[in-house]
Structures are given as structure tokens and as C-alpha cells.
mmCIF file with all atom_site columns, C-alpha atoms in Angstrom:
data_model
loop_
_atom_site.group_PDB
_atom_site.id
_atom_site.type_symbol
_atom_site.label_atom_id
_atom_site.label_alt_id
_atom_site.label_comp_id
_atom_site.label_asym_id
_atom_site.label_entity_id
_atom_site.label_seq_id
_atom_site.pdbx_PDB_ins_code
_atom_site.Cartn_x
_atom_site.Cartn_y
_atom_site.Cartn_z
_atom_site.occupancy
_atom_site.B_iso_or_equiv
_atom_site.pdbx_formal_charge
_atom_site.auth_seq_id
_atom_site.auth_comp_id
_atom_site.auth_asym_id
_atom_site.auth_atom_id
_atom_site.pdbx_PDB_model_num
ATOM 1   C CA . UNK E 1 1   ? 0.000   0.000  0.000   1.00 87.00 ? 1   UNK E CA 1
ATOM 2   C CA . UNK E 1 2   ? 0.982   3.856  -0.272  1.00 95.00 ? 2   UNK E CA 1
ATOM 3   C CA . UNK E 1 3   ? 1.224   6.582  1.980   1.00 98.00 ? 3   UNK E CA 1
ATOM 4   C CA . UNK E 1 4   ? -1.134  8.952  2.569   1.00 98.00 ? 4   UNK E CA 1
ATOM 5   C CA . UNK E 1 5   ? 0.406   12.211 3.541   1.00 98.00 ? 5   UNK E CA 1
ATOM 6   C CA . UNK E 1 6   ? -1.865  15.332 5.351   1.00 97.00 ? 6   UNK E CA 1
ATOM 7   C CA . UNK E 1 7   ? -0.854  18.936 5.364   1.00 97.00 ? 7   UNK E CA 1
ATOM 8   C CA . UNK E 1 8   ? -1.769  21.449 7.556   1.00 94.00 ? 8   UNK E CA 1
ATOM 9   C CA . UNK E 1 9   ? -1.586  24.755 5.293   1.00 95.00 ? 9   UNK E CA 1
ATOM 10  C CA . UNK E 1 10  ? -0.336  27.965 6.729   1.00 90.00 ? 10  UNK E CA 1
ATOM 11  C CA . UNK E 1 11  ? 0.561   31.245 5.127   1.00 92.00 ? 11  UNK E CA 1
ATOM 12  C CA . UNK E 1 12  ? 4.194   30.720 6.400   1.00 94.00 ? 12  UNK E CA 1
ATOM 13  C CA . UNK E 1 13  ? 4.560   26.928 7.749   1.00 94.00 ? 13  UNK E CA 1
ATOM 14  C CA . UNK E 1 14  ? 3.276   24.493 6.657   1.00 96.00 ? 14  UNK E CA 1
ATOM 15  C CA . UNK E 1 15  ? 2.377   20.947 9.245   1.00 95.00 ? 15  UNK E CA 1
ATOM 16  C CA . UNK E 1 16  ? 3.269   17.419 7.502   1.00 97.00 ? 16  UNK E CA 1
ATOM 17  C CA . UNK E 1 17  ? 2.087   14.198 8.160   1.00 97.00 ? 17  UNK E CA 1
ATOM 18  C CA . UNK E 1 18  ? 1.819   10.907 6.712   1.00 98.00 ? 18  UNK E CA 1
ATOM 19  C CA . UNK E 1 19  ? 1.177   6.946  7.533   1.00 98.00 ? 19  UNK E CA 1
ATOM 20  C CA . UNK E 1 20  ? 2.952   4.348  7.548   1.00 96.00 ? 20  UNK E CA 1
ATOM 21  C CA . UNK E 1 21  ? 2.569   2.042  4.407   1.00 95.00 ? 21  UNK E CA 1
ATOM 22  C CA . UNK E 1 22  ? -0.188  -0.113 5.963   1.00 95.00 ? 22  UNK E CA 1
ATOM 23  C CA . UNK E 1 23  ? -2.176  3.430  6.686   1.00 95.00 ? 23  UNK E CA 1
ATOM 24  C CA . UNK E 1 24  ? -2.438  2.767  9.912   1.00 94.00 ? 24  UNK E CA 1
ATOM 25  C CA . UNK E 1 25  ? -0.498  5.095  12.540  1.00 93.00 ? 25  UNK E CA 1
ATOM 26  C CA . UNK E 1 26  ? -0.153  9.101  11.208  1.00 94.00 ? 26  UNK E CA 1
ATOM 27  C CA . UNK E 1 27  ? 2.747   10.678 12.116  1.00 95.00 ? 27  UNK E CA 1
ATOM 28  C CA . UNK E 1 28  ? 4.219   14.283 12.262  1.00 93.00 ? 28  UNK E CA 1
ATOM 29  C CA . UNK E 1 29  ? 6.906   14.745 9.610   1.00 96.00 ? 29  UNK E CA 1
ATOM 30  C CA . UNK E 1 30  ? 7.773   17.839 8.814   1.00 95.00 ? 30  UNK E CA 1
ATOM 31  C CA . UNK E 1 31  ? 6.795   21.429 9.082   1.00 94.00 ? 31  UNK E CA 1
ATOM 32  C CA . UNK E 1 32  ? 8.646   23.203 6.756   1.00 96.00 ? 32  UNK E CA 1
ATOM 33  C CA . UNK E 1 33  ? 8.299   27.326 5.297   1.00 97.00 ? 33  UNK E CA 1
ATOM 34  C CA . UNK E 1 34  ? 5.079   27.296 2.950   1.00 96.00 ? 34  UNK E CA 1
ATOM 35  C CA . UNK E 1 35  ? 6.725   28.784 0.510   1.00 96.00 ? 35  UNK E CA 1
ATOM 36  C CA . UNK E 1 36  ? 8.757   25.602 -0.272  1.00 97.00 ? 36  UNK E CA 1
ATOM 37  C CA . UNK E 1 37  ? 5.850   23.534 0.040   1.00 97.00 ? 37  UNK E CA 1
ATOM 38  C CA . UNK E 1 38  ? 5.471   22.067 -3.944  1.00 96.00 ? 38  UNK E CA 1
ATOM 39  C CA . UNK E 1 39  ? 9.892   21.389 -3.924  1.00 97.00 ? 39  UNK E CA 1
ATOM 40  C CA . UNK E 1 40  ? 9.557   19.420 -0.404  1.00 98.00 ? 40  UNK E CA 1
ATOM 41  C CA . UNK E 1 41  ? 6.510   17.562 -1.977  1.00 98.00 ? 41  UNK E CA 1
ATOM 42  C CA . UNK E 1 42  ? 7.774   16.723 -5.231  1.00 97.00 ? 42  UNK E CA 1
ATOM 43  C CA . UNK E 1 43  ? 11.190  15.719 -3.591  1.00 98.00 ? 43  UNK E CA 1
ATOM 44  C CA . UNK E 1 44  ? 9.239   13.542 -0.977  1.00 98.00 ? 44  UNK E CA 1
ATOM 45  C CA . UNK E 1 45  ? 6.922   11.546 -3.600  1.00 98.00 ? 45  UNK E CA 1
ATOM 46  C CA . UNK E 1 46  ? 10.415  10.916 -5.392  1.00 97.00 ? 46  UNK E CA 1
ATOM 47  C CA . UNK E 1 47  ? 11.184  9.075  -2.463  1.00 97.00 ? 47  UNK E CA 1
ATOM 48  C CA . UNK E 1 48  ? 7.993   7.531  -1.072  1.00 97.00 ? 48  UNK E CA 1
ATOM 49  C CA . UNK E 1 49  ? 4.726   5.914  -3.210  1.00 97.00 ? 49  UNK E CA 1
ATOM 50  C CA . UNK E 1 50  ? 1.980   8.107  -1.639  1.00 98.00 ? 50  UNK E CA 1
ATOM 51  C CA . UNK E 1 51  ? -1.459  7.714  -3.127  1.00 97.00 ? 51  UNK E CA 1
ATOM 52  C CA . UNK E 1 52  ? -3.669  10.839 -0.914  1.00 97.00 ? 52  UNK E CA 1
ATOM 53  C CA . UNK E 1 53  ? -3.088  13.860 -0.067  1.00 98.00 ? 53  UNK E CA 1
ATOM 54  C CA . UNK E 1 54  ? -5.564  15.104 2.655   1.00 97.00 ? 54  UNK E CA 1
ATOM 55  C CA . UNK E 1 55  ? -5.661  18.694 3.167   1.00 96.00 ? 55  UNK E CA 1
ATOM 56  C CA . UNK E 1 56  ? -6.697  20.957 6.086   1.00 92.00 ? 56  UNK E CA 1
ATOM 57  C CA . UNK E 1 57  ? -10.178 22.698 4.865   1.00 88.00 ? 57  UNK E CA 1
ATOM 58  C CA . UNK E 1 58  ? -9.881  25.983 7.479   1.00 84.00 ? 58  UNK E CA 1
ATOM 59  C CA . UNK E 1 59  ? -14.026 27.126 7.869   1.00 79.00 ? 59  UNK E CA 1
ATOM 60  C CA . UNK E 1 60  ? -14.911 29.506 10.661  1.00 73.00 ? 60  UNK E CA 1
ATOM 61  C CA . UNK E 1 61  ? -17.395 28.138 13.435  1.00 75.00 ? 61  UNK E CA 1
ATOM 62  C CA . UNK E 1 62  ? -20.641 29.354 11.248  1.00 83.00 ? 62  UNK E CA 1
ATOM 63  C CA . UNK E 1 63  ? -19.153 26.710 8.444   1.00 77.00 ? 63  UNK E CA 1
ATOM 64  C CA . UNK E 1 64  ? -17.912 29.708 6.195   1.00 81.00 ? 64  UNK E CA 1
ATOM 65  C CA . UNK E 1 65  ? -14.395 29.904 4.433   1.00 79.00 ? 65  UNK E CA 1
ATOM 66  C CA . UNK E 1 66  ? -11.643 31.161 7.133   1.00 80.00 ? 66  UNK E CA 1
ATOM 67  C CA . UNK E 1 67  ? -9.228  34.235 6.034   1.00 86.00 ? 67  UNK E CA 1
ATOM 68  C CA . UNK E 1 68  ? -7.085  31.826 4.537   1.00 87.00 ? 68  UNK E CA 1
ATOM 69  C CA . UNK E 1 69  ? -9.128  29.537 2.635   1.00 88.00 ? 69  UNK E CA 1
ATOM 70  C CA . UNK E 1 70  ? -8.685  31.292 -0.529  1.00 93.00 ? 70  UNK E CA 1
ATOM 71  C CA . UNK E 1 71  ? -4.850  30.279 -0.370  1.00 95.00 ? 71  UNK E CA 1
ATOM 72  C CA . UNK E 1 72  ? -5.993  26.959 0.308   1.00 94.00 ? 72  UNK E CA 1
ATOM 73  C CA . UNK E 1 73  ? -7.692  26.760 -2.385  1.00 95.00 ? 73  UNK E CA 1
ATOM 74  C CA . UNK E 1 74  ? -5.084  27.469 -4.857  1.00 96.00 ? 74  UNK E CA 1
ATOM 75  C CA . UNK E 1 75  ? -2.651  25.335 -2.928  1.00 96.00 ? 75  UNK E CA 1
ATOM 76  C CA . UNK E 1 76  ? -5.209  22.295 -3.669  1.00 96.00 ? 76  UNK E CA 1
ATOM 77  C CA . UNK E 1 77  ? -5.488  23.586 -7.305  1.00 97.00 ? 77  UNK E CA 1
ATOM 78  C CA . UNK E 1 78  ? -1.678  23.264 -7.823  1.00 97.00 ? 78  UNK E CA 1
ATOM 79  C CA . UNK E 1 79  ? -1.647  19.763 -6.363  1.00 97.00 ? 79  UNK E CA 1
ATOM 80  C CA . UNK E 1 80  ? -4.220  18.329 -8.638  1.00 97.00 ? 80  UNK E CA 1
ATOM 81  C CA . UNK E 1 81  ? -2.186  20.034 -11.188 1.00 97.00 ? 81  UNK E CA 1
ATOM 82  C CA . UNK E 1 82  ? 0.952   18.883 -10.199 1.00 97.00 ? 82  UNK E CA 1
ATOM 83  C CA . UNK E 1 83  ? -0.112  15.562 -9.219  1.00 97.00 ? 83  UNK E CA 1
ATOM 84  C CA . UNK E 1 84  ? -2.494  14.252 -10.966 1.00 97.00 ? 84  UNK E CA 1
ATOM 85  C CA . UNK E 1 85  ? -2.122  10.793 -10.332 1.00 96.00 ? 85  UNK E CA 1
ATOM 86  C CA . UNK E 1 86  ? -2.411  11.316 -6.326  1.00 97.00 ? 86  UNK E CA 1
ATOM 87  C CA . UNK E 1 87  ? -6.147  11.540 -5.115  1.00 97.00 ? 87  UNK E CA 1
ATOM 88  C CA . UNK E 1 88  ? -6.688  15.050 -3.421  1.00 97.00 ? 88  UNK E CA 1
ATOM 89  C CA . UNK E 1 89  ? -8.951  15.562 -0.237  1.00 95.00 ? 89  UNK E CA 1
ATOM 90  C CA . UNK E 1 90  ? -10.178 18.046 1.809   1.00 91.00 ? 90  UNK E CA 1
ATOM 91  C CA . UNK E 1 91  ? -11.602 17.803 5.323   1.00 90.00 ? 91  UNK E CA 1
ATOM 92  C CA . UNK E 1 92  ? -12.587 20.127 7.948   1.00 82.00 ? 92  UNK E CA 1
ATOM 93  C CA . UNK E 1 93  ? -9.523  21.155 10.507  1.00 73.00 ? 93  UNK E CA 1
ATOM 94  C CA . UNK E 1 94  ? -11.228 23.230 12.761  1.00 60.00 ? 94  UNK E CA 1
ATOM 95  C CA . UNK E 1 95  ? -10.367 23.255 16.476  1.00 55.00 ? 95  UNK E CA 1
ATOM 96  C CA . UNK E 1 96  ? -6.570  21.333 15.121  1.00 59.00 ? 96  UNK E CA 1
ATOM 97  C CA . UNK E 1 97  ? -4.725  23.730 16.220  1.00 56.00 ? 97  UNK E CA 1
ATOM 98  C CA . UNK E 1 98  ? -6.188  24.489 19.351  1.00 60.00 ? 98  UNK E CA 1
ATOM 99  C CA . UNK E 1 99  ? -6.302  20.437 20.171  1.00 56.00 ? 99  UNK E CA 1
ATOM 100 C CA . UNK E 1 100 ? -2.323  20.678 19.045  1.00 47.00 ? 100 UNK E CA 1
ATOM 101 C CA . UNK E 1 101 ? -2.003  23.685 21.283  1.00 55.00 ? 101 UNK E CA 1
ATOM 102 C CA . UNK E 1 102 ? -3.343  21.808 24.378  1.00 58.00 ? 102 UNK E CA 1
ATOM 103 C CA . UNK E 1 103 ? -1.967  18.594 23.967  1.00 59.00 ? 103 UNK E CA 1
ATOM 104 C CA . UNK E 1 104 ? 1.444   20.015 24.027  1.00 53.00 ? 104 UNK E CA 1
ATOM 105 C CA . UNK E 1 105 ? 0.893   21.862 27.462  1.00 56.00 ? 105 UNK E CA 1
ATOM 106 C CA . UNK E 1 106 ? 0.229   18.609 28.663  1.00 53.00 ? 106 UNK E CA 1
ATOM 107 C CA . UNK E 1 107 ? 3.215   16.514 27.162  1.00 53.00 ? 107 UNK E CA 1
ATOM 108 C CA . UNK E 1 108 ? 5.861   17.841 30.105  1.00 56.00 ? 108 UNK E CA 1
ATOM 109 C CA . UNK E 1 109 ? 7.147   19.283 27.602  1.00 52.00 ? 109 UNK E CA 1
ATOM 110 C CA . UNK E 1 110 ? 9.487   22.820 28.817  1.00 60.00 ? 110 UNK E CA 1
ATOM 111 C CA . UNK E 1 111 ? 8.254   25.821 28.417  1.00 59.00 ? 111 UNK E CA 1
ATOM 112 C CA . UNK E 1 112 ? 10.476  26.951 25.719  1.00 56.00 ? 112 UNK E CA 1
ATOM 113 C CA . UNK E 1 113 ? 9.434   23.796 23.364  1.00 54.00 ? 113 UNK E CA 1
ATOM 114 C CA . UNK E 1 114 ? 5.809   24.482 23.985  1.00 49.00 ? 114 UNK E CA 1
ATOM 115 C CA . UNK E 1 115 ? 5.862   27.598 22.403  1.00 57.00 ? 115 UNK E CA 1
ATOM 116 C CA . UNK E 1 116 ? 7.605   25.936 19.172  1.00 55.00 ? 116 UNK E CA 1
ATOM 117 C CA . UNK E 1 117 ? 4.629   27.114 16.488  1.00 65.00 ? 117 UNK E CA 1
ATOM 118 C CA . UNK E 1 118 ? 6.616   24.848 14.221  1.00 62.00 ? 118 UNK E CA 1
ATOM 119 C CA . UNK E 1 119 ? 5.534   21.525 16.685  1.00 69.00 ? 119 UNK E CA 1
ATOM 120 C CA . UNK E 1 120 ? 1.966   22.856 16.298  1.00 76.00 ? 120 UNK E CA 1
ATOM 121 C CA . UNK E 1 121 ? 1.716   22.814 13.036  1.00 82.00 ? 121 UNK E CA 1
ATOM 122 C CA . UNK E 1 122 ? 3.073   19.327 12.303  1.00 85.00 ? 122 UNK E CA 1
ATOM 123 C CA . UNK E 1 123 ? 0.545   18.167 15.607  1.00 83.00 ? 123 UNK E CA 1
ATOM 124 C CA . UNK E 1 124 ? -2.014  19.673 13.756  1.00 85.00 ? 124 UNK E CA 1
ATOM 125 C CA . UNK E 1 125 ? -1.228  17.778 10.137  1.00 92.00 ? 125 UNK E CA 1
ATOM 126 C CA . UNK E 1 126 ? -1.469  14.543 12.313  1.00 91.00 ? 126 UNK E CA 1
ATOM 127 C CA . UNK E 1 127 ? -5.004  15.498 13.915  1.00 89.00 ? 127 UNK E CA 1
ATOM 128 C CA . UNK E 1 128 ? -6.143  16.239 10.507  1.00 92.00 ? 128 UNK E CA 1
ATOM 129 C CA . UNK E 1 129 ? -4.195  12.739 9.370   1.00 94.00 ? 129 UNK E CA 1
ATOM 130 C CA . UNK E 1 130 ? -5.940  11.024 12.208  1.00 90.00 ? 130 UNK E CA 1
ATOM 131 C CA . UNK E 1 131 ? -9.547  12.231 11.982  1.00 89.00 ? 131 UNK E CA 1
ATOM 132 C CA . UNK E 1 132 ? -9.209  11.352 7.932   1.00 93.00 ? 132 UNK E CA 1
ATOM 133 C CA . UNK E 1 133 ? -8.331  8.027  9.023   1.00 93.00 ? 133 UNK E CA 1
ATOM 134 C CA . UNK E 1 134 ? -10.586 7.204  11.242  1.00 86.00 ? 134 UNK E CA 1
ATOM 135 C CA . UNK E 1 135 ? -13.646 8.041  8.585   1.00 85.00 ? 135 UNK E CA 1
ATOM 136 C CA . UNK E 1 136 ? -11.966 5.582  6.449   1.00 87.00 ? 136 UNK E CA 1
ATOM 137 C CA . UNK E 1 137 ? -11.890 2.791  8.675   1.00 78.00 ? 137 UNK E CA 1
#
């Protein structure tokens, strides 16, 4: 089986994820500068067979497009472009990054690493992994 890899879309970092080949544990991989998003992506499926890309849908509470939908939008565009073989899907992240946020302050992790935005991100790229997953299953 192949990968499937979620991303957590930011307008400067960007959360990875992906499973295992068996698609059955998610796990943070990378966050990385958004920017350099497509060259870490098209470096990575050189390397790896991944068949999904799941992506963070950001929606306000009232189930309307965030601030930053728009970008995610054409992000998703230039993926199907890009790859075309690679099934592209979009699910709901709210409350990710908030989850991320607390499960952090409870990891004993120091105060200095907790306030890593960069952990919180690739935390929140697994939730969204994780909750794709588990509709699958």
C-alpha cells in the first residue's frame, strides 16, 4: 500500500504528516516554510509511493471559508495540477490547532518547546491525518 500524507496549510509553515505504508499510525513529519511547500513535496513523492493527499479545509465556526481559505484553495489547485495521479482531499480542521495547542501543554514538555509554532503545526497535520483516518476505517 501507499502513503497517505496530510498537510496542515499555513501562510508561512506548513504541518506534515503521513502513515505508515499499511495506513495505519499518522505521524508528524515535517513542518517546513510554505513557501517551499510544492519542492519538499515533489522531492518527498520521489522518495515515497503516496497515493492521498488530505488537506486541512480551514471554515470559521458558522461553516464559512476562514481568512485563509482562498490560499488553500489554490494550494489544492496546484496539487491536482501537479499531481495528478495522487487523489486530493479536503476535510474540515477546525479546532486542530487548538487540540495541538493543548496537547502540548500537557506533554511535560518545557516551556520553551511548547511555544515551538513549528511543533503545532506538524501536531495539527497529524489530527487532521488522524480524523481522515478514522472516517476511512
Amino acid at each position: 500500500m501507499a502513503r497517505i500524507l496530510a498537510i496542515d496549510y499555513g501562510l508561512k509553515r506548513t504541518g506534515i504528516a503521513v502513515t505508515d505504508p499499511l495506513q495505519i499510525i499518522a505521524t508528524g513529519l515535517e513542518t517546513i516554510e510554505s513557501s517551499k511547500l510544492q519542492m519538499f513535496l515533489s522531492d518527498y513523492f520521489r522518495k515515497e509511493d503516496v497515493e492521498c493527499i488530505v488537506v486541512g479545509d480551514p471554515k470559521n465556526l458558522d461553516n464559512t471559508p476562514s481568512e485563509i481559505s482562498m490560499e488553500v484553495y489554490r494550494m489544492i489547485a496546484e496539487l491536482n495540477k501537479n499531481y495528478p495521479d495522487k487523489r486530493v482531499i479536503c476535510i474540515d480542521e477546525r479546532f486542530t490547532s487548538r487540540i495541538a495547542q493543548n496537547t502540548i501543554a500537557h506533554s511535560g514538555l518545557r516551556k520553551k518547546a511548547r511555544r515551538d509554532k513549528s511543533l503545532i503545526d506538524k501536531i495539527s497535520a497529524v489530527l487532521i491525518l488522524q480524523g481522515y483516518l478514522d472516517t476511512i476505517k
